[in-house]
Short mmCIF file of C-alpha atoms and ligand atoms in Angstrom, two decimals:
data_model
loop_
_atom_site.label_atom_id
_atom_site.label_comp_id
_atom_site.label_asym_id
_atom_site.label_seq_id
_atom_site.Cartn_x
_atom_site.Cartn_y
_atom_site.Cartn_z
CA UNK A 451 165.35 85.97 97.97
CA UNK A 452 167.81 82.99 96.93
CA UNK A 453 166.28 80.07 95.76
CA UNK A 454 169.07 76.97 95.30
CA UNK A 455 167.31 73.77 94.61
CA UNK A 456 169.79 71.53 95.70
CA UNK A 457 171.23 73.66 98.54
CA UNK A 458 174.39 75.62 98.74
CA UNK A 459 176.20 73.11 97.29
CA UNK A 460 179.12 73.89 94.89
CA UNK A 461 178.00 73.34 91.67
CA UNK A 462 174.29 73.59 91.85
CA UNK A 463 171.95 76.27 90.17
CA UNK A 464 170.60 79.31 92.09
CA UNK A 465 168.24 81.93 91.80
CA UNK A 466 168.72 85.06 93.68
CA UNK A 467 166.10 88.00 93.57
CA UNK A 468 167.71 91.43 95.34
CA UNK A 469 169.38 94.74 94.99
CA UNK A 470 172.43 95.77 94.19
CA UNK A 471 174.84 97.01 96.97
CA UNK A 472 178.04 97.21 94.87
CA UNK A 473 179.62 96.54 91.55
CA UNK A 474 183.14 96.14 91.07
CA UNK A 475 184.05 96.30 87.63
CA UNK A 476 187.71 94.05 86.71
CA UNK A 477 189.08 93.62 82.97
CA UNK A 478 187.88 90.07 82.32
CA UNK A 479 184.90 89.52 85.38
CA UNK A 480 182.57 91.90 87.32
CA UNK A 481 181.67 91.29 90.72
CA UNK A 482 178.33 92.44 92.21
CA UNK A 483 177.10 92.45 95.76
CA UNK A 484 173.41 92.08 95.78
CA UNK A 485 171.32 91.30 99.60
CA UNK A 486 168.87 88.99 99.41
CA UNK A 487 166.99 88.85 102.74
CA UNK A 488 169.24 90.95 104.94
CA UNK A 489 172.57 88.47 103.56
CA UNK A 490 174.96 89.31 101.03
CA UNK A 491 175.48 87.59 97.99
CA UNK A 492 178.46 87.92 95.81
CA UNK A 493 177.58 87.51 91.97
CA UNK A 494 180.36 86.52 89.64
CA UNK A 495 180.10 87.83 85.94
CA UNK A 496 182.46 86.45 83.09
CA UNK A 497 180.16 87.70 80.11
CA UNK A 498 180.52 91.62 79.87
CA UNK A 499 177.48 91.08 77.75
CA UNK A 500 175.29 90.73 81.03
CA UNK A 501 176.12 93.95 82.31
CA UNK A 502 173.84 96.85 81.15
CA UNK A 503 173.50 100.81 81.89
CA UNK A 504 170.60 100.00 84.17
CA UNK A 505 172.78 97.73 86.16
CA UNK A 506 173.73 100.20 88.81
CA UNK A 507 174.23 100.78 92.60
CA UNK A 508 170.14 100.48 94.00
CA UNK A 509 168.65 98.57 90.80
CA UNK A 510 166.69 95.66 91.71
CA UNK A 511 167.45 92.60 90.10
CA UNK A 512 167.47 88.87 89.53
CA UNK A 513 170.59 86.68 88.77
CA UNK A 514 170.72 83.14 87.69
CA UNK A 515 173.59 81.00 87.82
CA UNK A 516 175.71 78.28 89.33
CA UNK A 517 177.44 78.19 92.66
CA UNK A 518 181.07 77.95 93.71
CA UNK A 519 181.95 77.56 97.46
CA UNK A 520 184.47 80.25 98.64
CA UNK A 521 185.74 81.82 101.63
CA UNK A 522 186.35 84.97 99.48
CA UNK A 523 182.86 86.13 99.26
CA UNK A 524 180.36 86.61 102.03
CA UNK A 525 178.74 83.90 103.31
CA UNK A 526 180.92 81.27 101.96
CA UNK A 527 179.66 81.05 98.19
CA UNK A 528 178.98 82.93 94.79
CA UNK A 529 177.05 82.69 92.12
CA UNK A 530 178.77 82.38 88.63
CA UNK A 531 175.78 84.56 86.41
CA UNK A 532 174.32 82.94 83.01
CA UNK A 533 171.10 85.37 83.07
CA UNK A 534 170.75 88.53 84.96
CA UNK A 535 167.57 90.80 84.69
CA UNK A 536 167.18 94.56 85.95
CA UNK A 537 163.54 94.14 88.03
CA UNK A 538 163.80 97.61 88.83
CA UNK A 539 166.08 100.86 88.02
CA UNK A 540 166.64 103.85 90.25
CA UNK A 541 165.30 106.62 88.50
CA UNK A 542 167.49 109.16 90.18
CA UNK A 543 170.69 109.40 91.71
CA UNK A 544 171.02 108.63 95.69
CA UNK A 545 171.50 111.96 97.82
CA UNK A 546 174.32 109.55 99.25
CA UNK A 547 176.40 106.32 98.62
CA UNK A 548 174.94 103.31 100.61
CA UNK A 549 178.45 101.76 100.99
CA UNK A 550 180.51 105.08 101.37
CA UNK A 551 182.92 104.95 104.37
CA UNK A 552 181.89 108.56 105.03
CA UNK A 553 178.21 108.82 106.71
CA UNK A 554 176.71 111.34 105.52
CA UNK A 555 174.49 113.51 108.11
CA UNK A 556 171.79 112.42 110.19
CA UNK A 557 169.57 114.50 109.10
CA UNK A 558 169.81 114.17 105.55
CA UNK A 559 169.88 109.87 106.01
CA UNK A 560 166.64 110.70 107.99
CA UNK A 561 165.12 113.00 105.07
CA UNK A 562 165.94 109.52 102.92
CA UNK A 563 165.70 107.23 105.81
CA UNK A 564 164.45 104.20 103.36
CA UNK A 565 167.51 104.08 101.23
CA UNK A 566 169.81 104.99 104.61
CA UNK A 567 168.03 101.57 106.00
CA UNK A 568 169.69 99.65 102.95
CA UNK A 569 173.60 100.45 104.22
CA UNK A 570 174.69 97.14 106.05
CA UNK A 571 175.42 99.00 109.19
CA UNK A 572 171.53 99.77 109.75
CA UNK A 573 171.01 95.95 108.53
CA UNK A 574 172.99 94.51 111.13
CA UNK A 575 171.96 97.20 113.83
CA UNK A 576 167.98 96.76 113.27
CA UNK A 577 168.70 93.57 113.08
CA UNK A 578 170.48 93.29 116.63
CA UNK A 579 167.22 95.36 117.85
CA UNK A 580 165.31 92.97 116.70
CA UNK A 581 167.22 90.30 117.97
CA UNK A 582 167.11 92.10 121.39
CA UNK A 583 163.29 92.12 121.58
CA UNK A 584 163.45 88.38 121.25
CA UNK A 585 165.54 87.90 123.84
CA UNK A 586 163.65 90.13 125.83
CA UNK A 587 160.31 88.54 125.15
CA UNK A 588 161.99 85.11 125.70
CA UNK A 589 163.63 85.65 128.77
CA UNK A 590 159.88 87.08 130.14
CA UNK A 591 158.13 84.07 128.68
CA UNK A 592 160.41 82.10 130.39
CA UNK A 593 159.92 83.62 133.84
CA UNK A 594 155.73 83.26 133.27
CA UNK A 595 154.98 86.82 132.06
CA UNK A 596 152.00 87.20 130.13
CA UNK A 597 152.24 89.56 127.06
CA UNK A 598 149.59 92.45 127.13
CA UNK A 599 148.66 94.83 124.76
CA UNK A 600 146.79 98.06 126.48
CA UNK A 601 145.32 101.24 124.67
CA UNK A 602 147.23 103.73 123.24
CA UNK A 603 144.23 106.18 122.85
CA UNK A 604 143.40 107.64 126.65
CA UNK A 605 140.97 110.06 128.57
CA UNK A 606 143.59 111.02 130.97
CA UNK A 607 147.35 111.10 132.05
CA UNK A 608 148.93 108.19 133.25
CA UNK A 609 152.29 110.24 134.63
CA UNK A 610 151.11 112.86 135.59
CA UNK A 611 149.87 116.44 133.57
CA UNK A 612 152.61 117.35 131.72
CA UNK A 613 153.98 116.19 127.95
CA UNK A 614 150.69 115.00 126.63
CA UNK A 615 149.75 114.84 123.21
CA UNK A 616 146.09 115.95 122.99
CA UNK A 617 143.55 114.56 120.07
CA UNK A 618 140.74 114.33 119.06
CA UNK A 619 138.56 111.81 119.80
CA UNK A 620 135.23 111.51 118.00
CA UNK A 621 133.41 114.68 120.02
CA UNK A 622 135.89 114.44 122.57
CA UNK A 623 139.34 115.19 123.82
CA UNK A 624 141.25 112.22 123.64
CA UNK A 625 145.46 111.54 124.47
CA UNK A 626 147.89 109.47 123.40
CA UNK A 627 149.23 107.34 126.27
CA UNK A 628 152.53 108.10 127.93
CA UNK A 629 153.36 104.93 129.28
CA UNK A 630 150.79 101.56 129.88
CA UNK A 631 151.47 102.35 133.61
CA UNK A 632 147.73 102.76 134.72
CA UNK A 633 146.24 99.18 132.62
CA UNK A 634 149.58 97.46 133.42
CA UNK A 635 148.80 97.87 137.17
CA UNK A 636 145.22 96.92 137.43
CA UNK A 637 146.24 93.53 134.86
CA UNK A 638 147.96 92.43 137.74
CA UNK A 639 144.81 91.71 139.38
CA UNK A 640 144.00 89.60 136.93
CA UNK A 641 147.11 88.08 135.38
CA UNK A 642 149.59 88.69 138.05
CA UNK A 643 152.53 89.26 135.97
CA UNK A 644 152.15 91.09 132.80
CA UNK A 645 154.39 92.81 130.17
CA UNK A 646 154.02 94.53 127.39
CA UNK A 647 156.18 96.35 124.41
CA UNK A 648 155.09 99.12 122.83
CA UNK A 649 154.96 103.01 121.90
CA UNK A 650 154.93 105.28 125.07
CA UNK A 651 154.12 109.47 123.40
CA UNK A 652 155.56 112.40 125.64
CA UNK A 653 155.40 115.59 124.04
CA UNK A 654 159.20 116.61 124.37
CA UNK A 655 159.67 120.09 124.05
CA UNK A 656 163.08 120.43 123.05
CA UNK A 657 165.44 118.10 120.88
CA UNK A 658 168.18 116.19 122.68
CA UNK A 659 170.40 112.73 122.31
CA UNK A 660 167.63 110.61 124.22
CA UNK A 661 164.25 111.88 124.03
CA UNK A 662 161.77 111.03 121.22
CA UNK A 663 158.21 111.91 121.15
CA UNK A 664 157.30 108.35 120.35
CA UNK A 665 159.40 105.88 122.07
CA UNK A 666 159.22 102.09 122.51
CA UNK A 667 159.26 100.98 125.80
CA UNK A 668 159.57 97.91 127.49
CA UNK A 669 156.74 97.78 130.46
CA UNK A 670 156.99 94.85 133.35
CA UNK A 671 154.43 94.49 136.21
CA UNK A 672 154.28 92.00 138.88
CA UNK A 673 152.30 91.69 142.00
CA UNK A 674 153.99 90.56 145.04
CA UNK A 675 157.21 91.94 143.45
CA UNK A 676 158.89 94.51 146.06
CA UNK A 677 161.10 97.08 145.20
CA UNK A 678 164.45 94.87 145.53
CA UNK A 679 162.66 92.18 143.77
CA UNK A 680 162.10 94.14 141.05
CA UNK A 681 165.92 95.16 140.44
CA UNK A 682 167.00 92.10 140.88
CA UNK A 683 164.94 90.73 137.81
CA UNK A 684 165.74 94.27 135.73
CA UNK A 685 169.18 93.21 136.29
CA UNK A 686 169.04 89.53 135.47
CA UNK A 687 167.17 90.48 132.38
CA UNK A 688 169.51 93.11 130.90
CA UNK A 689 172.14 90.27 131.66
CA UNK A 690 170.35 87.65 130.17
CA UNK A 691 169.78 89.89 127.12
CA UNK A 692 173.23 90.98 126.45
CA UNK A 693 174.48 87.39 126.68
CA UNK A 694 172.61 86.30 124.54
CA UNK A 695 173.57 88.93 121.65
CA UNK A 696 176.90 88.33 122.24
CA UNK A 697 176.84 84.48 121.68
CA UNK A 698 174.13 84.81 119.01
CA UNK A 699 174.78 87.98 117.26
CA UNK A 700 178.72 88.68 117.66
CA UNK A 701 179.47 89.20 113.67
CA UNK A 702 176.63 91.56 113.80
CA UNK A 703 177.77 93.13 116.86
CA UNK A 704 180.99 93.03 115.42
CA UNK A 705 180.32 94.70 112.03
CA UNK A 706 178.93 98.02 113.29
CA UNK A 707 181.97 97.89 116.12
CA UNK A 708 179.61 97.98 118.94
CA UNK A 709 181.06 98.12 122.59
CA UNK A 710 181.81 95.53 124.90
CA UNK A 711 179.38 95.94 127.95
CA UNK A 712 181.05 94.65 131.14
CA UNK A 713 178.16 92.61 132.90
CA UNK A 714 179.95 90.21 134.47
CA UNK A 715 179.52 91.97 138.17
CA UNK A 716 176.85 92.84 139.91
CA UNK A 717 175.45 96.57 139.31
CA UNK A 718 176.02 98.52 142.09
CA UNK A 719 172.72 100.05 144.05
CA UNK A 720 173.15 103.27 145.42
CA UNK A 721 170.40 105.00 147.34
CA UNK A 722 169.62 108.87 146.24
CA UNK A 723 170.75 110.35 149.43
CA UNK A 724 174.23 108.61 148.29
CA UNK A 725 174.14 110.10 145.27
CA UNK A 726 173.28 113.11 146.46
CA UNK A 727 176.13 112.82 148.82
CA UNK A 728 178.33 112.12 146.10
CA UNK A 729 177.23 115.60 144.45
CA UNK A 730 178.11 117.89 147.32
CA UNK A 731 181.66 116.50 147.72
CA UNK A 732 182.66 115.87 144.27
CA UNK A 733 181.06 118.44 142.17
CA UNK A 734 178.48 121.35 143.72
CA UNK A 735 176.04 121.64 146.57
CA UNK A 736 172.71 120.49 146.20
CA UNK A 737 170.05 119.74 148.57
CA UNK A 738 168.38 116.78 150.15
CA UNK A 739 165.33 116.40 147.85
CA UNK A 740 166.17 118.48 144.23
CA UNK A 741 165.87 115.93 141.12
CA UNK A 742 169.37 114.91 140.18
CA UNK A 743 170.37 116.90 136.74
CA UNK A 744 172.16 115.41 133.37
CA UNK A 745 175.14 116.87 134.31
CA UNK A 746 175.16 115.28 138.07
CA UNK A 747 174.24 112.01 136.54
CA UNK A 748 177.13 112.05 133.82
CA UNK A 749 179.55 113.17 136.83
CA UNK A 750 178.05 110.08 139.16
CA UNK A 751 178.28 107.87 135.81
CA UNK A 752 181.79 108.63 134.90
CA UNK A 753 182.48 108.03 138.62
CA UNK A 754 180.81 104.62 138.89
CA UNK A 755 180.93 103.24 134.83
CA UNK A 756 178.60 101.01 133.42
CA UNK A 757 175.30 99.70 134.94
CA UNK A 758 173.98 100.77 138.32
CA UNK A 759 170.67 101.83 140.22
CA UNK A 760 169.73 104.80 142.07
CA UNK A 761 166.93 103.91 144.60
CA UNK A 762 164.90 105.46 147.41
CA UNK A 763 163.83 108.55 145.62
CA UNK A 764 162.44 111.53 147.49
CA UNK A 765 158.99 110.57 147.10
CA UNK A 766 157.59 114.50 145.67
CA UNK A 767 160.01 113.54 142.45
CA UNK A 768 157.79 110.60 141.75
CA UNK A 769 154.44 109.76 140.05
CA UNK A 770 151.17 109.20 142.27
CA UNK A 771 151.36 105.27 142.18
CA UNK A 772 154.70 105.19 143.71
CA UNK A 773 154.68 103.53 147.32
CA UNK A 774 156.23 106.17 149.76
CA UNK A 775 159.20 104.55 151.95
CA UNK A 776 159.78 106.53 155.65
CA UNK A 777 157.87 109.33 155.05
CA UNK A 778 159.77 111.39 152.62
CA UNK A 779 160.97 108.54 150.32
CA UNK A 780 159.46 106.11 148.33
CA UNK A 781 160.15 103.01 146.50
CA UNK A 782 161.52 103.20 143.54
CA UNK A 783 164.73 103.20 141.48
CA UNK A 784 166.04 104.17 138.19
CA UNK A 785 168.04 101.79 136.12
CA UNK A 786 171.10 104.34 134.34
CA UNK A 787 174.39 103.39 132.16
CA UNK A 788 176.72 106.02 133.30
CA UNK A 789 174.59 109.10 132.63
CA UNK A 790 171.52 107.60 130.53
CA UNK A 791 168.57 106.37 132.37
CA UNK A 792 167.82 103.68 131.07
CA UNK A 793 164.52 102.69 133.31
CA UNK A 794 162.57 103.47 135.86
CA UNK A 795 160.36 101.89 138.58
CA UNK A 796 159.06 100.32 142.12
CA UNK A 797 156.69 99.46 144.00
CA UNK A 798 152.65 100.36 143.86
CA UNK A 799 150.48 101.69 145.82
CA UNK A 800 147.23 99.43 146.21
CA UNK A 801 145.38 100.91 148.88
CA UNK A 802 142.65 103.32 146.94
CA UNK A 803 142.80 105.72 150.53
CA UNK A 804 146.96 106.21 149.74
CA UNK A 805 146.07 106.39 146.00
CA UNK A 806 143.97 109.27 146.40
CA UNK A 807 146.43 110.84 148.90
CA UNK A 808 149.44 110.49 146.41
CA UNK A 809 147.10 111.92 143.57
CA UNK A 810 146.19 114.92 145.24
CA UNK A 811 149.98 115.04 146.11
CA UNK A 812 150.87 115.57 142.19
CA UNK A 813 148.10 118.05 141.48
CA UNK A 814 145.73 115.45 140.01
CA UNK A 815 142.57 115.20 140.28
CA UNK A 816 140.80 112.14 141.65
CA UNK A 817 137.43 112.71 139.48
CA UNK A 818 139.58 111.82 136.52
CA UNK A 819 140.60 108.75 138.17
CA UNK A 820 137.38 107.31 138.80
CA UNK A 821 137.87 104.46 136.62
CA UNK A 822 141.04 103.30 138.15
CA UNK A 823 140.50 104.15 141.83
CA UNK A 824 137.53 102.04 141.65
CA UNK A 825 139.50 99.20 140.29
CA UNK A 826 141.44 99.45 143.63
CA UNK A 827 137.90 98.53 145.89
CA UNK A 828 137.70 95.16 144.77
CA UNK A 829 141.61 93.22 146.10
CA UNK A 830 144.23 95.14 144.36
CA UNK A 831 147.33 93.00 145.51
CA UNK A 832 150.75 94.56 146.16
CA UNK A 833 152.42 94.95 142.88
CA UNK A 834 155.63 96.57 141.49
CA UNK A 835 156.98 97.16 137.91
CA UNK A 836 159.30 98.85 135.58
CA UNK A 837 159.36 100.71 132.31
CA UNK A 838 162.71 100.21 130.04
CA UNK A 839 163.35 102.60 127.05
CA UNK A 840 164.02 100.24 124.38
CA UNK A 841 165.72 102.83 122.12
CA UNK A 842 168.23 104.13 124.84
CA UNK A 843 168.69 100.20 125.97
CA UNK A 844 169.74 100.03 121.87
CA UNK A 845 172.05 102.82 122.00
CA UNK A 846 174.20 101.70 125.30
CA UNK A 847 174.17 98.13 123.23
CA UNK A 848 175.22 99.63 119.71
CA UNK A 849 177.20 102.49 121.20
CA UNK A 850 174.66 104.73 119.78
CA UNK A 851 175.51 108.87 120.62
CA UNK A 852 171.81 109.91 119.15
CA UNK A 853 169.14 107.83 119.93
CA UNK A 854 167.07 108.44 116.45
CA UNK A 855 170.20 106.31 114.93
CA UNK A 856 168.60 103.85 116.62
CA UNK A 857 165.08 103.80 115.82
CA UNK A 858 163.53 103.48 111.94
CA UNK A 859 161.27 106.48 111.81
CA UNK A 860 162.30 108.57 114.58
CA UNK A 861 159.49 111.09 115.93
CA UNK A 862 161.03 114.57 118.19
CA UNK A 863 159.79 118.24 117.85
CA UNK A 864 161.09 118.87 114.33
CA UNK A 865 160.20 115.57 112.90
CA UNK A 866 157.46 114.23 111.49
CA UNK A 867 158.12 113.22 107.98
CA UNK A 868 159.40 110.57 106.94
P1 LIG B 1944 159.53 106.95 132.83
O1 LIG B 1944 158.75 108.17 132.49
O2 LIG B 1944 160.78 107.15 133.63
O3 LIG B 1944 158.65 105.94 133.69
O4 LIG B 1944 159.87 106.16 131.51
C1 LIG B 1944 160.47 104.89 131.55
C2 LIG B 1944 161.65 104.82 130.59
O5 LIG B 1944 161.21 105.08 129.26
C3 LIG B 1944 162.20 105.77 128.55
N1 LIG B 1944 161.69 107.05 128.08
C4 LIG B 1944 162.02 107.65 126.92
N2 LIG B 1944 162.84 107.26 125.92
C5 LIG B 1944 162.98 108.09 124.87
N3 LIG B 1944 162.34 109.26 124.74
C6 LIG B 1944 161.51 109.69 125.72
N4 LIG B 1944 160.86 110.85 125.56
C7 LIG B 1944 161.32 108.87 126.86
N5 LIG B 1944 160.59 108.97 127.99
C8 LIG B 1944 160.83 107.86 128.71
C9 LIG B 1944 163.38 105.98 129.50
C10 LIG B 1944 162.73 105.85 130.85
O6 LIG B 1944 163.62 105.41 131.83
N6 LIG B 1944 155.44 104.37 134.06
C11 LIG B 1944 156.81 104.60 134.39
C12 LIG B 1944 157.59 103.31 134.46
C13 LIG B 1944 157.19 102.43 135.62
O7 LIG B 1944 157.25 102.91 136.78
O8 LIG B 1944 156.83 101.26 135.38
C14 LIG B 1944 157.41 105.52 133.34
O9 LIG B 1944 156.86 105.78 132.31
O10 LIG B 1944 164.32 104.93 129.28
#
């Protein structure tokens, strides 16, 4: 916290409240870097007699002085110290040094993920995420998208069987929700466009780059949206998103040496079958209808770079509520960055007779459906929608390689402390 009176204004008084990033100690002066509020603050100390043993890398403290404009420090402006006071001393020493060049492990900056949160490359990068969600929200708001907020405590699966984290509930088996997708849908009955942005829980079995067990995703349902529809605002959106981090958060962007995303064309839609295609010629045979693997989707991504869409997928890889397209297709797309999909979605199903048809496809039954098939006997309108991972959107903006650098408290198989 900096309180200045009179504004930063060279020669007024200033209070700052913070901690202590740095101290670098000279023969006649002392400089100390302290954040207040995400912002650093250089502190300028002439008498050696306001430096003290607790006055160390982590202590918490509060600085008064006076303030001279410079281009030296950060921001502009110090603060030349008459009283400084320790608030509060680390009682041990840090498993790492916040402002050492050399990052220590993941792992062990998880185990201490509080203190890992104070090194200014997590300020400025959950800072950009945060950033992001505002532009997200914004451009959504703009477009007359009503923000939702559904259960995350369900009776049954919303994707299907698999990855569900059971609880319990009272007497009764309860889950936690994979995605919004079944609420999201019927709210377009009532709102028409809805989104919403919030945790999504898949029981990952094994520990990779891009899955969590507790994820953040972005969910978007319209009705009267069709499936090209529907990319077409995706892609406006991500574009709309990234331009507006990169005229409003460049030194941020900047600091943690984030990539330059090429947006400026328009991503390329290929349909499955093309991809497919793709596969047999360029890398190994596959057949009409198997789900695409990691390693075809990093070949195809090499191959096409940056943002692109793969739509018309065999209908048997998708979830119940997808709307079939000639028999054997359906449709839907997935939004990737080279080999990262980054979302996925289509068009609905509304008629309750096709519902029950596509459940029964999956393996699901339709008694625990009730609820939501009968939703569909009172003017379901055609709708579409999308679901965007939020943390793998972060890591194609940040340049990310692991997607728990990405999130504050990350969640997978072997992690559920801190
Ligand atoms: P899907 O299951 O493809 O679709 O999820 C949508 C997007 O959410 C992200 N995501 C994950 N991110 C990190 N860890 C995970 N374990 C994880 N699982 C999913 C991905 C993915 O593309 N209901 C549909 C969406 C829709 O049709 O509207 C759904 O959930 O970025």
């Amino acid at each position: 916290m900096l309180i200045a009176q009179n504004g930063i204004n060279e020669g007024s008084e200033a209070e700052v409240y913070g901690w202590v990033l740095s101290i670098r100690e000279q023969k006649t002066l002392s400089f100390i870097i302290v954040y207040e509020n995400r912002k650093q603050v250089q502190l300028v100390i002439k008498d050696k007699k306001l430096m003290s043993s607790q006055l160390k890398q982590n202590s918490v403290i509060w600085a008064k002085g006076t303030i001279k404009i410079t281009d030296k420090a950060p921001n502009g402006f110090e603060i030349h110290v008459s009283s400084l006071k320790v608030l509060s001393k680390p009682k041990k020493l840090p498993p790492f040094n916040i402002m050492s060049t050399d990052v220590p492990a993941l792992d062990l900056r998880l185990d201490f993920r509080a203190l890992d949160l104070r090194r200014p490359y997590n300020i400025n990068l959950f800072t950009i995420r945060s950033k992001a969600l505002q532009y997200f929200r914004e451009y959504l708001i703009s477009k007359d998208f009503l923000e939702v907020q559904t259960p995350k405590i369900i009776a049954t699966a919303s994707e299907g069987g698999a990855a569900l984290f059971p609880l319990m509930y009272y007497d009764k088996q309860a889950f936690l929700a994979q995605s919004p997708q079944l609420y999201k849908e019927e709210l377009t009955m009532s709102f028409e466009r809805v989104f919403e942005i919030g945790p999504i829980f898949r029981a990952e079995p094994s520990r990779t780059l891009k899955h969590l067990s507790e994820a953040i995703s972005l969910d978007v349902e319209a009705a009267f949206y069709k499936n090209e529809d529907l990319m077409d605002f995706l892609e406006d959106m991500i574009k709309y998103v990234i331009n507006r981090l990169y005229e409003k958060e460049g030194d941020a962007l900047k600091r943690i040496k984030a990539p330059t995303l090429d947006i400026s064309k328009k991503f390329p839609r290929y349909s499955y079958s093309e991809v497919v295609s793709w596969i047999n010629k360029n890398l190994e045979e596959i057949h009409e209808g198997e789900d695409l693997s990691s390693k075809h989707l990093e070949a195809f991504g090499d191959h096409v770079e940056g943002f692109y869409f793969i739509k018309d997928w065999p209908l048997k890889l998708k979830p119940f509520y997808i709307q079939p397209k000639d028999g054997d297709y359906s449709n839907s797309f997935d939004l990737m960055y080279r080999g990262l999909e980054l979302s996925s979605g289509g068009e609905r199903v509304h008629d309750p007779a096709l519902l029950r048809k596509g459940l029964k496809r999956t393996g699901l039954s339709a008694k625990g459906f009730k609820y939501h098939l009968e939703v569909y006997n009172y003017g379901m309108p055609p709708h579409g929608g999308f679901g965007l991972g939020v943390d793998r959107f972060m890591m194609v903006v940040t340049g990310a390689e692991n997607i728990r650098e990405v999130v504050l408290y990350p969640r997978d198989v072997r992690r559920l402390v801190p």
